[in-house]
Short mmCIF file of C-alpha atoms and ligand atoms in Angstrom, two decimals:
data_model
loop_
_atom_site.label_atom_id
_atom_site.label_comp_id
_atom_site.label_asym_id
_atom_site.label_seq_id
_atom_site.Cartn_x
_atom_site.Cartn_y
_atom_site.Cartn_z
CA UNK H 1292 19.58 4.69 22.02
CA UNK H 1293 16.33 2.82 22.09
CA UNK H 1294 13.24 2.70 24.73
CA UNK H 1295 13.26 -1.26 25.66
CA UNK H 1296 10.55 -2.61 27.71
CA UNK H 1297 11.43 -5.97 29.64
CA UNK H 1298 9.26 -7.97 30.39
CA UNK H 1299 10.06 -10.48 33.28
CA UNK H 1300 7.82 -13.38 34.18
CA UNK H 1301 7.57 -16.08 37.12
CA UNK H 1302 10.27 -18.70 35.70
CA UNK H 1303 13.16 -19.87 37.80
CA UNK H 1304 15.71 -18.18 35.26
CA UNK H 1305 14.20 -14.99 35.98
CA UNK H 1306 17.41 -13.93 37.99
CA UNK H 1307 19.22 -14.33 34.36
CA UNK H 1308 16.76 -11.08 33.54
CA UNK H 1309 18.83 -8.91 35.70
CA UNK H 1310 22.12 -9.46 33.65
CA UNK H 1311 20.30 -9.35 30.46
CA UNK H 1312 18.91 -5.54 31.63
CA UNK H 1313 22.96 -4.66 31.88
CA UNK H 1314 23.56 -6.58 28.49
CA UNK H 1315 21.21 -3.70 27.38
CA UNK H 1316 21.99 -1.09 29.39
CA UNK H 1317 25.89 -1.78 27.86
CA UNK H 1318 24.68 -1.11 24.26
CA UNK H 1319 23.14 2.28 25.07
CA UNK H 1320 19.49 0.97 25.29
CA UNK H 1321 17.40 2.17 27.98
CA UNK H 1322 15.09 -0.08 30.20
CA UNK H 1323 11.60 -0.11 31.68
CA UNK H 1324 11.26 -3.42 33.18
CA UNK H 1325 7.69 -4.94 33.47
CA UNK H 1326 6.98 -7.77 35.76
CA UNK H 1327 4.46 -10.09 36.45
CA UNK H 1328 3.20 -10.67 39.77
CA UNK H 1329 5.05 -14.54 39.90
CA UNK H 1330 8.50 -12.99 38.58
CA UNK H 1331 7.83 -10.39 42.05
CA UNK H 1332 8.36 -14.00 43.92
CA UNK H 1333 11.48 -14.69 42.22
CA UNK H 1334 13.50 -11.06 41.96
CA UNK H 1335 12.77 -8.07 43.82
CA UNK H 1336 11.69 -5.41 41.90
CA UNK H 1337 13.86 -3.05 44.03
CA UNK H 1338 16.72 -4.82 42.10
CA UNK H 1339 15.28 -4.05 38.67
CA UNK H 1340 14.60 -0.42 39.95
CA UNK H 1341 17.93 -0.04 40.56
CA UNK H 1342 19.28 -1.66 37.88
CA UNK H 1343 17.18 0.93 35.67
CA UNK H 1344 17.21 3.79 37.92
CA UNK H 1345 13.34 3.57 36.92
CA UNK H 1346 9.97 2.56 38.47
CA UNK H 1347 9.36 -1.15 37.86
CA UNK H 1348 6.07 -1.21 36.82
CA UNK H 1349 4.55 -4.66 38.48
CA UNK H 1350 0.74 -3.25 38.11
CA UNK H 1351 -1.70 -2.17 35.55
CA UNK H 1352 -3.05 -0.29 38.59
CA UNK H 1353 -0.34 2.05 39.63
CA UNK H 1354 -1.16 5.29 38.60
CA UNK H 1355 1.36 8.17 37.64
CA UNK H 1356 4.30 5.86 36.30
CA UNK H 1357 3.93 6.90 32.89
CA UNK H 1358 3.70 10.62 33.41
CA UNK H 1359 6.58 10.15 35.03
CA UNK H 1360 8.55 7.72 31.95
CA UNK H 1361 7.22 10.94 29.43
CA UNK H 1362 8.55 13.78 31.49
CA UNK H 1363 11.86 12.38 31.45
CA UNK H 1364 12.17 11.05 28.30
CA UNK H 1365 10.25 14.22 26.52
CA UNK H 1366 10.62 16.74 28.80
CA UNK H 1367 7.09 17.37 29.21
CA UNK H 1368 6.19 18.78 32.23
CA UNK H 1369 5.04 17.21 35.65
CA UNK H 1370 1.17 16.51 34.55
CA UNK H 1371 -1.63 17.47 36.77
CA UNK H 1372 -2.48 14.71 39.41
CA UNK H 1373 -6.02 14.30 37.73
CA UNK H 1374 -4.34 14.07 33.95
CA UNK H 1375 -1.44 11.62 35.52
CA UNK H 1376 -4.27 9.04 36.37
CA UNK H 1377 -6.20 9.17 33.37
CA UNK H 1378 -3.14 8.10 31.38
CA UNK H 1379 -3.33 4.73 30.16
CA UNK H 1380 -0.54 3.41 31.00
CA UNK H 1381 0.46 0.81 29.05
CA UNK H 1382 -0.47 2.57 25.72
CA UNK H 1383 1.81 5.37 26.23
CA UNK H 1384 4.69 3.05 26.91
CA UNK H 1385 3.53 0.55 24.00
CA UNK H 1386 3.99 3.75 21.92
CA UNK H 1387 7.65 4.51 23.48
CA UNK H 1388 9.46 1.04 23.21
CA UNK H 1389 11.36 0.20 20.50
CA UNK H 1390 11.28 -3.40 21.31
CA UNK H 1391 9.35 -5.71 23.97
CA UNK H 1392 11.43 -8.38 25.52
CA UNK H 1393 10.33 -10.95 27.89
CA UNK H 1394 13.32 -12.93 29.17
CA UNK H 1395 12.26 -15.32 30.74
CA UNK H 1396 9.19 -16.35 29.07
CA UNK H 1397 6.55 -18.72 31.03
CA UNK H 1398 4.39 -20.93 29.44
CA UNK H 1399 1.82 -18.86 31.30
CA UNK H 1400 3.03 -15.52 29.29
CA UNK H 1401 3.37 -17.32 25.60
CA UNK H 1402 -0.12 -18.87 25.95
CA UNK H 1403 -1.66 -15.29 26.90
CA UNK H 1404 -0.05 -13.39 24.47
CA UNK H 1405 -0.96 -16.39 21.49
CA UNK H 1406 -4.99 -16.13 23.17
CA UNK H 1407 -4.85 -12.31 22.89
CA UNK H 1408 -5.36 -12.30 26.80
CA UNK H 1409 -4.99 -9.28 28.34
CA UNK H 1410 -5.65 -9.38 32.20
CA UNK H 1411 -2.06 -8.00 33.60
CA UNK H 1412 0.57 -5.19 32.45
CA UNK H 1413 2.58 -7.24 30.50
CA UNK H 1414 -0.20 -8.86 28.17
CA UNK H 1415 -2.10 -5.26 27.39
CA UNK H 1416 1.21 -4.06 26.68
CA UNK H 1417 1.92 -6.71 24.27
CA UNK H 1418 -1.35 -6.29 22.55
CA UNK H 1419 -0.61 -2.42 22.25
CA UNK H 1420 3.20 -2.59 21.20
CA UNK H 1421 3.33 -2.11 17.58
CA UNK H 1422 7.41 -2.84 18.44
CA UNK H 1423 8.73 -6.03 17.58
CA UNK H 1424 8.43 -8.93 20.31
CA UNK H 1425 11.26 -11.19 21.10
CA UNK H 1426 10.38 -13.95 23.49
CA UNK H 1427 12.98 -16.19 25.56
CA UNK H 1428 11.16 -18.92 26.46
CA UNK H 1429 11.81 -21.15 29.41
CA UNK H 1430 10.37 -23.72 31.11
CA UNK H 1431 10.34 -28.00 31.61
CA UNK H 1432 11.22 -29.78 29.13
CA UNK H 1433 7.55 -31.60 29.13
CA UNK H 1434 5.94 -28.06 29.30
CA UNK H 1435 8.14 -26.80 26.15
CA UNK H 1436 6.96 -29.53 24.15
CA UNK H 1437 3.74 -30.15 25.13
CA UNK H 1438 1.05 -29.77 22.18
CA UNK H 1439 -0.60 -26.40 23.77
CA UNK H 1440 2.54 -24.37 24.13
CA UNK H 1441 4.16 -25.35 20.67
CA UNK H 1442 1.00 -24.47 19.17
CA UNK H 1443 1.06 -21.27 21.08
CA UNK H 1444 4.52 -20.45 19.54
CA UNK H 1445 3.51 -21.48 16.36
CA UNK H 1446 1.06 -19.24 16.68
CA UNK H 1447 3.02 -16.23 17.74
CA UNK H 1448 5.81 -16.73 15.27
CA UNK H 1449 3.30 -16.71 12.30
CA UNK H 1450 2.46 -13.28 13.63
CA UNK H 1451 6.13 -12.19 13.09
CA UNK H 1452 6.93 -12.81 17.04
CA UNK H 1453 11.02 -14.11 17.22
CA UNK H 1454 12.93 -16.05 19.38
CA UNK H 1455 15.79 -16.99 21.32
CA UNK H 1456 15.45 -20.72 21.48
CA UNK H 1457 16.09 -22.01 25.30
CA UNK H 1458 19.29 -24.37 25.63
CA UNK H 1459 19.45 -27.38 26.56
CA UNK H 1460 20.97 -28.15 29.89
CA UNK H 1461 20.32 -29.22 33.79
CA UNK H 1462 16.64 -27.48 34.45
CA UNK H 1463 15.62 -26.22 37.81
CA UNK H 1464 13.05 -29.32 38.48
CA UNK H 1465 16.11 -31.58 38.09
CA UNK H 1466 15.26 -32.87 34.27
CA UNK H 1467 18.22 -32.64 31.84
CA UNK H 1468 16.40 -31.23 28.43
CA UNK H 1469 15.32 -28.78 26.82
CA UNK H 1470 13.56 -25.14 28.12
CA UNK H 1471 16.72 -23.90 29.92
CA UNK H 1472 16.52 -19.86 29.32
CA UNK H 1473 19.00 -19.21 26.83
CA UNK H 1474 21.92 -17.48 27.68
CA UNK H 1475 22.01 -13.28 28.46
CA UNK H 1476 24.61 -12.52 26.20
CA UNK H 1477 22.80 -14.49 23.40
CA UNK H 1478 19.59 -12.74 24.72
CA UNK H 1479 21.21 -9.59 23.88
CA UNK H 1480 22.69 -10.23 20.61
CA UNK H 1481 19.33 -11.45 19.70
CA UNK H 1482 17.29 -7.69 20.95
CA UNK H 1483 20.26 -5.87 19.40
CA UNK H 1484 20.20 -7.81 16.03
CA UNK H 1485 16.52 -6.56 15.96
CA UNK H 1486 16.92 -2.79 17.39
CA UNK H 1487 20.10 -2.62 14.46
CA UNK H 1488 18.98 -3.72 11.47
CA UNK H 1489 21.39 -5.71 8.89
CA UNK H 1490 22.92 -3.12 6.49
CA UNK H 1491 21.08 -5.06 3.17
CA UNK H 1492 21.05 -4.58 -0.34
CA UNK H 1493 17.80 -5.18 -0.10
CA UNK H 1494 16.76 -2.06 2.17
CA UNK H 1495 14.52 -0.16 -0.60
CA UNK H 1496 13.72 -2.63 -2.54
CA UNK H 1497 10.89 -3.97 -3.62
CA UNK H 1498 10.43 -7.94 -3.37
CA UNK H 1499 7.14 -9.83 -4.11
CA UNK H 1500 6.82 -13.12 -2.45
CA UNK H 1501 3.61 -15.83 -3.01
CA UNK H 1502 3.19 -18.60 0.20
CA UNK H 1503 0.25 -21.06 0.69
CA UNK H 1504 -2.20 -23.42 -1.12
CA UNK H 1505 -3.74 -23.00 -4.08
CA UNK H 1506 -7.12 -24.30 -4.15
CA UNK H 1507 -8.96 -24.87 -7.26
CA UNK H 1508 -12.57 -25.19 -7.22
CA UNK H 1509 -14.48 -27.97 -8.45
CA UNK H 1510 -18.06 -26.96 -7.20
CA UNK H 1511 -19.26 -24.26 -4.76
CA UNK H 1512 -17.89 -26.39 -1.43
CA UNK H 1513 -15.45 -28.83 -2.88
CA UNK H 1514 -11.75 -27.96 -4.47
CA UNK H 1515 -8.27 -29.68 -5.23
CA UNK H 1516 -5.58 -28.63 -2.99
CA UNK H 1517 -2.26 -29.46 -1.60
CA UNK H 1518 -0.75 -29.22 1.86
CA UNK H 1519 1.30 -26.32 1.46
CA UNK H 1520 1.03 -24.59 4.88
CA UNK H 1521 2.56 -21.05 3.73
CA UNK H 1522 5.18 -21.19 6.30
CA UNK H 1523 8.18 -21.01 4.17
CA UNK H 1524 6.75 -17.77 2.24
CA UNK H 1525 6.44 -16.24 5.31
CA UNK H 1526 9.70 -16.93 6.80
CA UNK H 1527 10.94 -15.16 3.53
CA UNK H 1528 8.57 -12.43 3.35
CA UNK H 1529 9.17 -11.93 7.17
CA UNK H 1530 13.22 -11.82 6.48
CA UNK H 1531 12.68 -9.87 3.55
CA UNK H 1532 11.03 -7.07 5.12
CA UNK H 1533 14.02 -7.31 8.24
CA UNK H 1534 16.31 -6.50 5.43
CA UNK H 1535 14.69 -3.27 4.81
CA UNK H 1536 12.80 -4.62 1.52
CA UNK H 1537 9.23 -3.44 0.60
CA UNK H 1538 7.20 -6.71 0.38
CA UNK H 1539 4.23 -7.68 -1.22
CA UNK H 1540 2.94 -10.85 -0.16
CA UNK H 1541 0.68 -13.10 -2.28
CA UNK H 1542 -0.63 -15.42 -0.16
CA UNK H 1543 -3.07 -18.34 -1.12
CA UNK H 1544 -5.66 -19.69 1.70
CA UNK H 1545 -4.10 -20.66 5.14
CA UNK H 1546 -4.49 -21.00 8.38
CA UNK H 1547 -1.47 -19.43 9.52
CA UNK H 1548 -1.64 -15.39 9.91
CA UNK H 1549 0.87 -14.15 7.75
CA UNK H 1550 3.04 -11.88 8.84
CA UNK H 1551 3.48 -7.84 8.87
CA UNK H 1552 3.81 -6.95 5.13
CA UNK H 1553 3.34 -3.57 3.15
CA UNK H 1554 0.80 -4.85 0.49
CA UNK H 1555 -0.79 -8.06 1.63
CA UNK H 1556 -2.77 -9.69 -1.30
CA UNK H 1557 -5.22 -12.53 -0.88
CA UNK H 1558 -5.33 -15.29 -3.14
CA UNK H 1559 -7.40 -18.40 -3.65
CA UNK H 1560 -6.68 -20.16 -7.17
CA UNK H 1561 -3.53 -20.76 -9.59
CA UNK H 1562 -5.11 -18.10 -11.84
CA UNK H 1563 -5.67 -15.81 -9.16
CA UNK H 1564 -2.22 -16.12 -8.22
CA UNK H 1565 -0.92 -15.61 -12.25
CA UNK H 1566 -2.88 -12.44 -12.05
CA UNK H 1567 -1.45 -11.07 -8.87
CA UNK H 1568 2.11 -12.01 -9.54
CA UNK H 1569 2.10 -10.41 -12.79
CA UNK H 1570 0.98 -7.13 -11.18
CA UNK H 1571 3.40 -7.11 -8.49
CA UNK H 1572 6.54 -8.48 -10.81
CA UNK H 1573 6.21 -5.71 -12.87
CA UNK H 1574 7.68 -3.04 -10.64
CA UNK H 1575 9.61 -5.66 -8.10
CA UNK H 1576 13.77 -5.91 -8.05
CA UNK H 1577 13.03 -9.61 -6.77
CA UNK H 1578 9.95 -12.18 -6.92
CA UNK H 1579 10.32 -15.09 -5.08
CA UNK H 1580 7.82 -18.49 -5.84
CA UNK H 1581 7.61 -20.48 -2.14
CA UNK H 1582 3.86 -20.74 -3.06
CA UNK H 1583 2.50 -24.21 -3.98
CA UNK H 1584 0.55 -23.39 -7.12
CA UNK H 1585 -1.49 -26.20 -8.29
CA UNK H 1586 -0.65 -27.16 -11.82
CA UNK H 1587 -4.27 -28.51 -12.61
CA UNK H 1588 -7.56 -26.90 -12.59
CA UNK H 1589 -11.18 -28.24 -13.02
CA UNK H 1590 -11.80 -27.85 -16.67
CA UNK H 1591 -15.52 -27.05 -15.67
CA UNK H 1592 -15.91 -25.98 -12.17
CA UNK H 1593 -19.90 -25.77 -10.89
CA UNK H 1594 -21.06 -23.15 -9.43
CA UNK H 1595 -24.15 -24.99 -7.25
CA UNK H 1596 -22.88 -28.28 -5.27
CA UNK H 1597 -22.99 -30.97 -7.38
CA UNK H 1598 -25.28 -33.70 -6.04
CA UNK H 1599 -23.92 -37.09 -4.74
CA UNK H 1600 -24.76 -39.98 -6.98
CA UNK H 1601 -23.65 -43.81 -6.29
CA UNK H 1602 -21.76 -43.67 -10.18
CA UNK H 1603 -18.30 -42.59 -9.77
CA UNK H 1604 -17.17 -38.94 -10.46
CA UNK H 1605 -14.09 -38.46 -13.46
CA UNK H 1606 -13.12 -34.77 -12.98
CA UNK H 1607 -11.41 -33.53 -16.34
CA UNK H 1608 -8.55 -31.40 -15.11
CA UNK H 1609 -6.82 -28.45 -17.17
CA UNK H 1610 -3.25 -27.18 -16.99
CA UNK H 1611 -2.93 -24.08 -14.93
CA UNK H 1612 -0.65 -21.09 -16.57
CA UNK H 1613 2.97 -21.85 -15.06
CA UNK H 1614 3.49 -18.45 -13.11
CA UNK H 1615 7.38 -18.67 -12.70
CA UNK H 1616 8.09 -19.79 -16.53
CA UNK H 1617 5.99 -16.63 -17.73
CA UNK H 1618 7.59 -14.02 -15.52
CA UNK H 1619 10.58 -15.86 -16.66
CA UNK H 1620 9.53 -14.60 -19.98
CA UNK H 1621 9.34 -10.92 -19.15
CA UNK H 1622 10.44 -8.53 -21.32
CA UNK H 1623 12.30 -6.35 -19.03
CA UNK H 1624 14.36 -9.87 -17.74
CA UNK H 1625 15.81 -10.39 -21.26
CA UNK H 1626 17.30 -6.56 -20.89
CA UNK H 1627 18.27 -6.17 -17.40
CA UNK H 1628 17.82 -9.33 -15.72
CA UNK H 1629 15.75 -8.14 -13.82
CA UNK H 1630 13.43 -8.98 -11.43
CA UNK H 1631 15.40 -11.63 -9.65
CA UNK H 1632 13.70 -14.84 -9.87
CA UNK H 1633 13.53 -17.07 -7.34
CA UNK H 1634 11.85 -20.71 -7.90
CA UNK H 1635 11.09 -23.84 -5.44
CA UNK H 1636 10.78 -27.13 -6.83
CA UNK H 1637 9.14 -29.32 -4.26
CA UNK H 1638 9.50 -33.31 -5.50
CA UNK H 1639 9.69 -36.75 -4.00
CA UNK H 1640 12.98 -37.80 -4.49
CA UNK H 1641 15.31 -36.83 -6.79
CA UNK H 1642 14.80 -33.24 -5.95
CA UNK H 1643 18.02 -31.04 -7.00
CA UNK H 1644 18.15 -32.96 -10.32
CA UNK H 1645 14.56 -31.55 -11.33
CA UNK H 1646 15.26 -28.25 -9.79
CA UNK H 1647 18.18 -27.92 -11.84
CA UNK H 1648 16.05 -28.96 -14.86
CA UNK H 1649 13.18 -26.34 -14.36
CA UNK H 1650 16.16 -23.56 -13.53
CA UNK H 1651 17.61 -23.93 -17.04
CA UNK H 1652 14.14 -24.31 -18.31
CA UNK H 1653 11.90 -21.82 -16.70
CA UNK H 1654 14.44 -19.19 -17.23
CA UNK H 1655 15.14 -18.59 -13.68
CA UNK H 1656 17.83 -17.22 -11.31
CA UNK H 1657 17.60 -19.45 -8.11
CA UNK H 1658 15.97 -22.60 -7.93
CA UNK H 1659 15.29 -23.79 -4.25
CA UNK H 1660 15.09 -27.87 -4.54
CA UNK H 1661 13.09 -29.22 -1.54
CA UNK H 1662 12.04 -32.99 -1.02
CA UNK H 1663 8.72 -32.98 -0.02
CA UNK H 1664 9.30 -36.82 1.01
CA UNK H 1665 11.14 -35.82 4.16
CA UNK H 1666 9.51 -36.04 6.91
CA UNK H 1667 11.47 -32.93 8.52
CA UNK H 1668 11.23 -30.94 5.15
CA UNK H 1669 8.30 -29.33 3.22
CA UNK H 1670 4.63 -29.01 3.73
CA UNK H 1671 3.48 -28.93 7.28
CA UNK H 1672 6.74 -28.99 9.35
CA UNK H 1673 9.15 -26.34 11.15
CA UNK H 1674 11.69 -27.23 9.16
CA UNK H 1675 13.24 -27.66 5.87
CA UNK H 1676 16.33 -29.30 4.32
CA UNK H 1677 17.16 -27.39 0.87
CA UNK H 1678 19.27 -27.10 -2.26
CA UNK H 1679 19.73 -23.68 -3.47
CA UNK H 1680 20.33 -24.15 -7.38
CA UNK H 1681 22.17 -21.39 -9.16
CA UNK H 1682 24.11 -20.61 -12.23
CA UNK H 1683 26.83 -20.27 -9.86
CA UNK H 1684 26.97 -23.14 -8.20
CA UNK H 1685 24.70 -25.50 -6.10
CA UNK H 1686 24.53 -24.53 -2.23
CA UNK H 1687 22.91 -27.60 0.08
CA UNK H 1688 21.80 -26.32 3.41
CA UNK H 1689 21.18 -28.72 6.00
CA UNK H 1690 18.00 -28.67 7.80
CA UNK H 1691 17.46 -26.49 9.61
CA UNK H 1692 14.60 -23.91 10.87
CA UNK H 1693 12.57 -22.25 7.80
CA UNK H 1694 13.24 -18.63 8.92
CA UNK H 1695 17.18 -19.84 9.01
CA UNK H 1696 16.65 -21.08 5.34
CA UNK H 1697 14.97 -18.20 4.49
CA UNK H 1698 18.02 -15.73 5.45
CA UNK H 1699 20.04 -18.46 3.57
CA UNK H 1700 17.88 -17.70 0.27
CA UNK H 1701 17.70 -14.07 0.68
CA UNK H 1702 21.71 -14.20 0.87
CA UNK H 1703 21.88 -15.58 -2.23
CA UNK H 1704 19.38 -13.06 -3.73
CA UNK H 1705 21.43 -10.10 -2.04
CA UNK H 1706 24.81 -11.87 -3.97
CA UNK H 1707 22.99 -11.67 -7.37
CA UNK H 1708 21.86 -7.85 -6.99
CA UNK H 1709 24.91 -6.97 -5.82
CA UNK H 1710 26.88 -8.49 -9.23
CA UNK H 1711 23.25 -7.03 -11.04
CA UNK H 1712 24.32 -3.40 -9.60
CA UNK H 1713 28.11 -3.95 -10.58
CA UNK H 1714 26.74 -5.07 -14.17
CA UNK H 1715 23.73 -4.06 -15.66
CA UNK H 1716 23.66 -6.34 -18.24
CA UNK H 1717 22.38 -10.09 -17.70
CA UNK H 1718 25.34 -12.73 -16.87
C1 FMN P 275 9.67 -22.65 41.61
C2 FMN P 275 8.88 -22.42 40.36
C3 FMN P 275 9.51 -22.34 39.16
C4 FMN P 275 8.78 -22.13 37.99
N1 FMN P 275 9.45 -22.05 36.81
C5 FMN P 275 8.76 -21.87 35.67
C6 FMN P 275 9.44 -21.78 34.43
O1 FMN P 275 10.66 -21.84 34.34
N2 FMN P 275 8.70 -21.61 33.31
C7 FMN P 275 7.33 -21.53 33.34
O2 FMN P 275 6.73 -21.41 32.28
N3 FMN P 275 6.66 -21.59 34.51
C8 FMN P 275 7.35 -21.77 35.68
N4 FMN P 275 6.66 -21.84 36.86
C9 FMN P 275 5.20 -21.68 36.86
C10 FMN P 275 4.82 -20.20 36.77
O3 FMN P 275 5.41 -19.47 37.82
C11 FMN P 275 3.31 -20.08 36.79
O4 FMN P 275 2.78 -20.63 35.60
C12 FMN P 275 2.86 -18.64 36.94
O5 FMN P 275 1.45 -18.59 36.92
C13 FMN P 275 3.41 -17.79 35.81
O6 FMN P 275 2.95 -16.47 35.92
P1 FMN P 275 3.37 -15.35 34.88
O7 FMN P 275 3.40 -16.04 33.56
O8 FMN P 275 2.32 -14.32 34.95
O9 FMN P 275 4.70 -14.83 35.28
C14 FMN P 275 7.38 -22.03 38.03
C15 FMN P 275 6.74 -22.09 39.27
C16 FMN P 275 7.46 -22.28 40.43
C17 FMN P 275 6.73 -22.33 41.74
#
């Protein structure tokens, strides 16, 4: 039984709230539910309170609410008046939950907690939670995908935020589209799928995953680099560490905050990368390549800013050490077969026939094939459209959201440690 904190906010579907509280309440979980001062217009709080048979907490102001939430849950004894209303309220309960919900999200809510805003209840306790955050966002269709907001969840699902994607479906302004909250029981399934985690192969283990860039200096402002955005590392790293694993993440430069990991290493160049990898692969079950390491380095990088001349410029450009065919050459691989190794080959056109090249090449378990060309795959987007290459068999996933691909890959990685664990010895 689990502490959840629900958060309800001013949206239409915040009725929908009430039945995801039971949907809770079903499973065993216990809920404190937190609303803004718009959801107050929407549902009575009197209706949450009874739902809960708790205080709704609907102010930042309200003293004595959480003395109350710790001498039932703890036993503690009835604090002193003066102690009651020095606690900081949302603190102690940040401390308590074992998830924060907020079903229905508003725009409002997502762009606060993305800012780091904290001006109510619900966006100090965000800030405070160290829980994980599931949002179920819902709103217009226009609002939804309007630039601001889907930067805003961008943003918050780089920092590890999930969510339950709203439906599509009639909307309360009368548009047909997209932003419809999705539904309770799906709510549910989504908050217990977090509180429960997935009984994996992978819980213990240790897993090193590189995302991002390289970038490769060619003087002390300028560098070659590519447009890897590090969001398909993360999704992995992210899922890896659901799972139970241990992750180090080797990231190269981004703009995208990566998210929670137990050793996060900062990268910027191939050889920087070679160095870090080869660190972390030695005492990893699994290493997984998403990063885009640049296969060419300035031969003779300057260290001041090299002046600007009308004559043109011929950079000379060396061959960086190829990261994935070296740990593919590790000693302890030939014995056990282990660490996993996990590959992507991104190419323009033609991609699974390449990957399946480099595989047999480089020595490695799982090559992920991925057509950079696409305009819904690769570098930059949401999304990606994959071939999993293995010596088992090839695996083409349609495309589909990266965090979805990334469970798809780790499935495949949790197959090949099972039949590692079965038998020792390299297949
Ligand atoms: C009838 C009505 C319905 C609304 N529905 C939504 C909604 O579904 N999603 C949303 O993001 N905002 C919606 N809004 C706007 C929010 O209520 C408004 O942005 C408010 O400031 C949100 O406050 P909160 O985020 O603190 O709860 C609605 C407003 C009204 C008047």
């Amino acid at each position: 039984m689990s502490l959840i904190a629900l958060g309800v906010t001013g949206g239409i579907g915040a009725y929908k709230s009430v039945e995801v509280c039971r949907g809770l309440q079903r499973h065993g979980h216990e809920v404190v539910a937190v609303m803004t001062r718009s959801a107050a217009r929407f549902v009575g709080p009197v209706t949450f309170e009874a739902i809960t048979r708790r205080p709704v907490i609907t102010s930042q102001w309200k003293p004595g609410m959480n003395a109350r939430l710790r001498a039932e849950r703890f036993g503690e004894a009835s604090p002193e008046p003066e102690r009651r209303r020095a606690d900081i309220e949302h603190i102690a309960i940040a401390d308590q939950i074992a998830l924060l919900l907020v079903a229905p999200c508003t725009a409002n809510v997502i762009g606060k907690f993305a800012a780091g805003i904290a001006d109510d209840f619900l966006s100090s306790l965000y800030l405070a939670a160290r829980a994980p955050v599931l949002l179920a966002p819902a709103m217009n269709s226009n609002m939804l995908a309007h630039d601001a907001v889907q930067q805003n969840l961008r943003t918050l699902a780089a920092r590890g935020v999930r969510f339950v994607e709203p439906g599509e479906g009639y909307l309360a302004c009368g548009w047909i589209g997209k932003g419809r909250l999705a539904e309770p029981a799906d709510i549910v399934a989504a908050a217990l799928a977090i509180l429960s985690p997935v009984d994996s192969i992978l819980r213990g283990r240790h897993v090193v995953v590189t995302a991002g860039p390289t970038c490769e200096d060619i003087d002390a402002v300028r560098y070659v680099g590519n447009r890897s955005s590090g969001r398909m590392g993360f999704a992995l790293a992210a899922e890896a560490r659901r799972r139970g694993a241990r992750v180090t993440l080797v990231a190269g430069p981004t703009g995208l905050e990566p998210p929670a990991a137990d050793d996060l290493v900062r990268v910027r160049s191939a050889a920087e990368m070679h160095a870090a990898v080869t660190r972390a692969a030695s005492r990893a079950d699994v290493v997984i390549m998403a990063a885009a390491v640049a296969d060419y380095t300035p031969s003779s990088p300057a260290t001041h800013k090299v002046p600007k001349t009308d004559a043109p410029l011929t950079l000379t450009l060396a061959r960086t050490r190829d990261i994935l065919a070296d740990l593919g050459r590790m000693p302890s691989r030939a014995a056990s077969g282990m660490p996993i190794l996990v590959g992507f080959a991104a190419e323009t056109g033609n991609a699974a026939a390449k990957a399946r090249e480099k595989r047999a090449r480089k020595g490695v378990d799982l090559m992920v094939a991925n057509d950079v060309a696409r305009p819904d795959a690769g570098f930059e987007v949401q999304t990606n459209a994959v071939t999993i290459i293995g010596a088992d068999g090839e695996q083409e996933l349609p495309v589909q959201a990266k965090d979805r691909v990334a469970a798809a890959i780790l499935d495949r990685v949790e197959q090949l440690l099972r039949a590692r664990a079965a038998s020792p010895v390299r297949a």
